[in-house]
XYZ file of C-alpha atoms in Angstrom:
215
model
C 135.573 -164.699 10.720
C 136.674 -164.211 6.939
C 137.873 -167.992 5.708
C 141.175 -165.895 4.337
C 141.235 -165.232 8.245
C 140.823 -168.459 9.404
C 142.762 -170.267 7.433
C 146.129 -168.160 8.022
C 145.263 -168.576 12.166
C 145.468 -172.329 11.385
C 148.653 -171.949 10.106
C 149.616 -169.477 13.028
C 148.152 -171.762 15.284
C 149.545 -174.630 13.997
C 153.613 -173.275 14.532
C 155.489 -176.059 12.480
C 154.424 -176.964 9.135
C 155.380 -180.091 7.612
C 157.204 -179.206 4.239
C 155.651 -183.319 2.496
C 157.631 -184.456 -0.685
C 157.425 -188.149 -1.738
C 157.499 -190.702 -5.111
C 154.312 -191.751 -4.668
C 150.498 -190.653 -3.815
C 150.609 -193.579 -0.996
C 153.976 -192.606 0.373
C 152.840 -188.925 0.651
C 149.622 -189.647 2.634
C 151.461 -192.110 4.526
C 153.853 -189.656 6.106
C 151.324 -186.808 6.117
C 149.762 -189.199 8.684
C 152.989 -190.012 10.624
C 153.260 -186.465 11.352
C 150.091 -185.664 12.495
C 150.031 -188.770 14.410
C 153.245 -187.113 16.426
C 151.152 -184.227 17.090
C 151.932 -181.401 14.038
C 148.991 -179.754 12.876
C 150.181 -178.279 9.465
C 150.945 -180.210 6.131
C 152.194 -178.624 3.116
C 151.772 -181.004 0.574
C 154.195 -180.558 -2.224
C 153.104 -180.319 -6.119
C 156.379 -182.909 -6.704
C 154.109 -185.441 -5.594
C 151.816 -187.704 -8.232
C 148.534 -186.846 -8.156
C 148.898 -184.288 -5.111
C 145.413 -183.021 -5.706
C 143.834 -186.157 -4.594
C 146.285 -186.590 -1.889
C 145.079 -183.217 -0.443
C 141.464 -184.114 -1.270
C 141.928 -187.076 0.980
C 143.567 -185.313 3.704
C 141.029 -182.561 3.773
C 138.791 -184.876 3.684
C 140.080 -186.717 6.438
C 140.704 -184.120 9.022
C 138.144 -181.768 8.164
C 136.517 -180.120 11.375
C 139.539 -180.414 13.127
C 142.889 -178.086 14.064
C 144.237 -179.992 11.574
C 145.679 -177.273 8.543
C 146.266 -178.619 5.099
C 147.940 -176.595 1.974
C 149.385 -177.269 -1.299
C 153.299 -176.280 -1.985
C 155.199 -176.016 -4.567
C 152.375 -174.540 -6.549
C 154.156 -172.496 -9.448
C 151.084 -171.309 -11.809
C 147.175 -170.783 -11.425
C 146.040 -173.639 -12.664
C 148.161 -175.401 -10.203
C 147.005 -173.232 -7.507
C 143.492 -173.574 -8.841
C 143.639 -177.312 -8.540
C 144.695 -177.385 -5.138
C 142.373 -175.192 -3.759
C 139.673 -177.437 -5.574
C 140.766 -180.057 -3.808
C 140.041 -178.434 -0.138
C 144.021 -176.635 -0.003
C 143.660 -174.188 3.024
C 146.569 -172.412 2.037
C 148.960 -172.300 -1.249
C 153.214 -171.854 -0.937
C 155.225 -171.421 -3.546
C 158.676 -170.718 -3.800
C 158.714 -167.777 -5.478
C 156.070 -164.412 -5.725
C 153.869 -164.882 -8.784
C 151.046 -162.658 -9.234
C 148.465 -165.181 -11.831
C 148.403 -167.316 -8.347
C 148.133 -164.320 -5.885
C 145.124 -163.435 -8.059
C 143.294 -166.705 -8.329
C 143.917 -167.252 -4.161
C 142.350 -164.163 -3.175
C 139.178 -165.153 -5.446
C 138.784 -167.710 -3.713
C 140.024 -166.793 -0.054
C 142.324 -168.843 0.670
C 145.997 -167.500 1.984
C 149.043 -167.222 -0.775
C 152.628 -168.136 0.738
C 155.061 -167.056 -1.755
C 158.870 -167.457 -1.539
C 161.031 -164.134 -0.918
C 164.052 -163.543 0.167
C 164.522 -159.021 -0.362
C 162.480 -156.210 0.986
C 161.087 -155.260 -2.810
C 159.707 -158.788 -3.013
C 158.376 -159.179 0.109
C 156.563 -155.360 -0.115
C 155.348 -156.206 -3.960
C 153.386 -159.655 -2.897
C 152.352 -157.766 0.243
C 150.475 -155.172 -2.076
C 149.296 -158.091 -3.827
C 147.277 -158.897 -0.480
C 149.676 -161.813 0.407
C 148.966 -162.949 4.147
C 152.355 -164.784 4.818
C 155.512 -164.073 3.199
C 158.077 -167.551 3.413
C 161.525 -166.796 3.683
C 163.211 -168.979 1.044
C 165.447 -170.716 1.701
C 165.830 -169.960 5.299
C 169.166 -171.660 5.577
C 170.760 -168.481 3.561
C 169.025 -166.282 5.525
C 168.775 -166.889 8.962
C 166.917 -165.616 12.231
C 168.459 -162.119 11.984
C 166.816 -161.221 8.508
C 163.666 -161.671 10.322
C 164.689 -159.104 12.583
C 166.087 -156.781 10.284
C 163.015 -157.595 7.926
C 159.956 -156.551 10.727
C 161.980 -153.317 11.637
C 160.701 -151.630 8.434
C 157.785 -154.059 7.632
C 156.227 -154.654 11.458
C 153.366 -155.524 9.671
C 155.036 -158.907 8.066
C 153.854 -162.467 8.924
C 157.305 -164.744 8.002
C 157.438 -168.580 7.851
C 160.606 -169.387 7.013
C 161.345 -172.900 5.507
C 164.843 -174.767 4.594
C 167.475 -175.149 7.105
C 165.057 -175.264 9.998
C 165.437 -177.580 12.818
C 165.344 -178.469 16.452
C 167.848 -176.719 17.457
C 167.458 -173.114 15.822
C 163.912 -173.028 15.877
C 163.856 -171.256 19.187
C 165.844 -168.504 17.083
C 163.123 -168.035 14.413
C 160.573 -167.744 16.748
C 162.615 -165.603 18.966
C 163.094 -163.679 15.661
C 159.287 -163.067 15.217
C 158.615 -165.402 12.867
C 154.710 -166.981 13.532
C 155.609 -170.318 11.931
C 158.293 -172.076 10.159
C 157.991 -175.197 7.599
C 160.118 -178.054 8.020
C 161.143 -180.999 5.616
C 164.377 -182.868 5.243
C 165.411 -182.514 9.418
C 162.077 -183.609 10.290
C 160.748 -186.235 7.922
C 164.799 -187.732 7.191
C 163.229 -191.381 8.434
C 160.953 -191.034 5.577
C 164.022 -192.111 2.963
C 163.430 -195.378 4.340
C 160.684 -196.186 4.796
C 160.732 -195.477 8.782
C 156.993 -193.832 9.585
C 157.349 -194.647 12.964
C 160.494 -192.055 13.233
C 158.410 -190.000 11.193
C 156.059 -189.292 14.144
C 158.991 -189.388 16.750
C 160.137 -186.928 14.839
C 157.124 -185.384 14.769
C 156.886 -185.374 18.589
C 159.962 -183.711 18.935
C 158.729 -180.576 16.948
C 155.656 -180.295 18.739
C 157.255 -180.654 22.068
C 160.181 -177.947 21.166
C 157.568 -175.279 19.898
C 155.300 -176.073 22.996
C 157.998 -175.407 25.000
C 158.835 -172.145 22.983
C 155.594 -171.016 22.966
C 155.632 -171.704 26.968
C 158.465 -169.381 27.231
């Protein structure tokens, strides 16, 4: 299978994607590893964070050969994108279309996430051969612009991200969306310090979208 391929299934596969923003390199890795220790296989390491390259090069690094996906966010120019994927990114988000980083990612195979929120943004970074289209922010637009998204564009993959939690992800799934990203609901304990709610947290996700997935 293509990498481009395998890379998106990860983050298929993977169903929640942590959405990781911290002060410091340590803090970042810390909670990366708090939520994979709950049982989330998807990180989306923020370019907020110090030094996020080597964060990601140590995560990659870390869980390579396993289910384990890890991507860069935030990423808002090619050099940035560039960088990241460098550093062993499997995927890039940002949270807006840009073309300079849809270029450099499909050079190098790896699958562009940009942020949309109409129909003419999400066709123009589809022509640009963008795999997943996140619907930013979620929390203005809800499960049913999924819905009324795939009736003309079937052919969309949507994660959206902001606004998503426990109890409406159910709704984007039911929507049709193949993954969604999650920050401030799921990684809240983080403000203080609290890994260990981290992973409960963590726990919580991956129990609610195995029990989606069930149904």
């Amino acid at each position: 299978m293509l990498q481009k391929n395998t890379y998106t299934n990860k983050v298929a596969a993977a169903g929640v994607i942590a959405v990781i923003r911290a002060q410091t390199p340590k803090q970042a890795l810390e909670i990366s590893e708090a939520v994979i220790a709950g049982g989330l296989k998807g990180i989306e390491l923020t370019f907020t964070v110090p030094q996020a390259d080597q964060v990601i090069e140590n995560l990659t690094n870390k869980y390579q050969n396993t289910d384990v996906v890890i991507g860069a966010g935030t990423v808002l120019d090619p050099i940035s994108a560039r960088l990241a994927i460098l550093a062993g990114a499997q995927f890039i988000v940002s949270p807006s279309f840009n073309i300079e980083v849809a270029k450099i990612c499909n050079l190098y195979q790896i699958p562009y996430t940009p942020g949309c929120q109409t129909l003419t943004e999400m066709q123009t970074a589809l022509t640009a051969g963008v795999d997943i289209i996140k619907l930013f922010p979620g929390s203005v637009a809800g499960p049913q612009m999924v819905k009324a998204t795939l009736a003309p564009l079937p052919q969309l993959n949507i994660m959206p991200t902001g606004g998503v939690s426990l109890d409406n992800m159910a709704d984007w799934f039911k929507a049709g969306v193949i993954a969604v990203g999650a920050g401030s609901n799921l990684l809240k304990p983080a403000e203080n310090g609290d890994l260990a709610g981290v992973t409960v947290n963590a726990q919580k996700y991956a129990e609610k979208l195995k029990e989606i997935r069930q149904n």
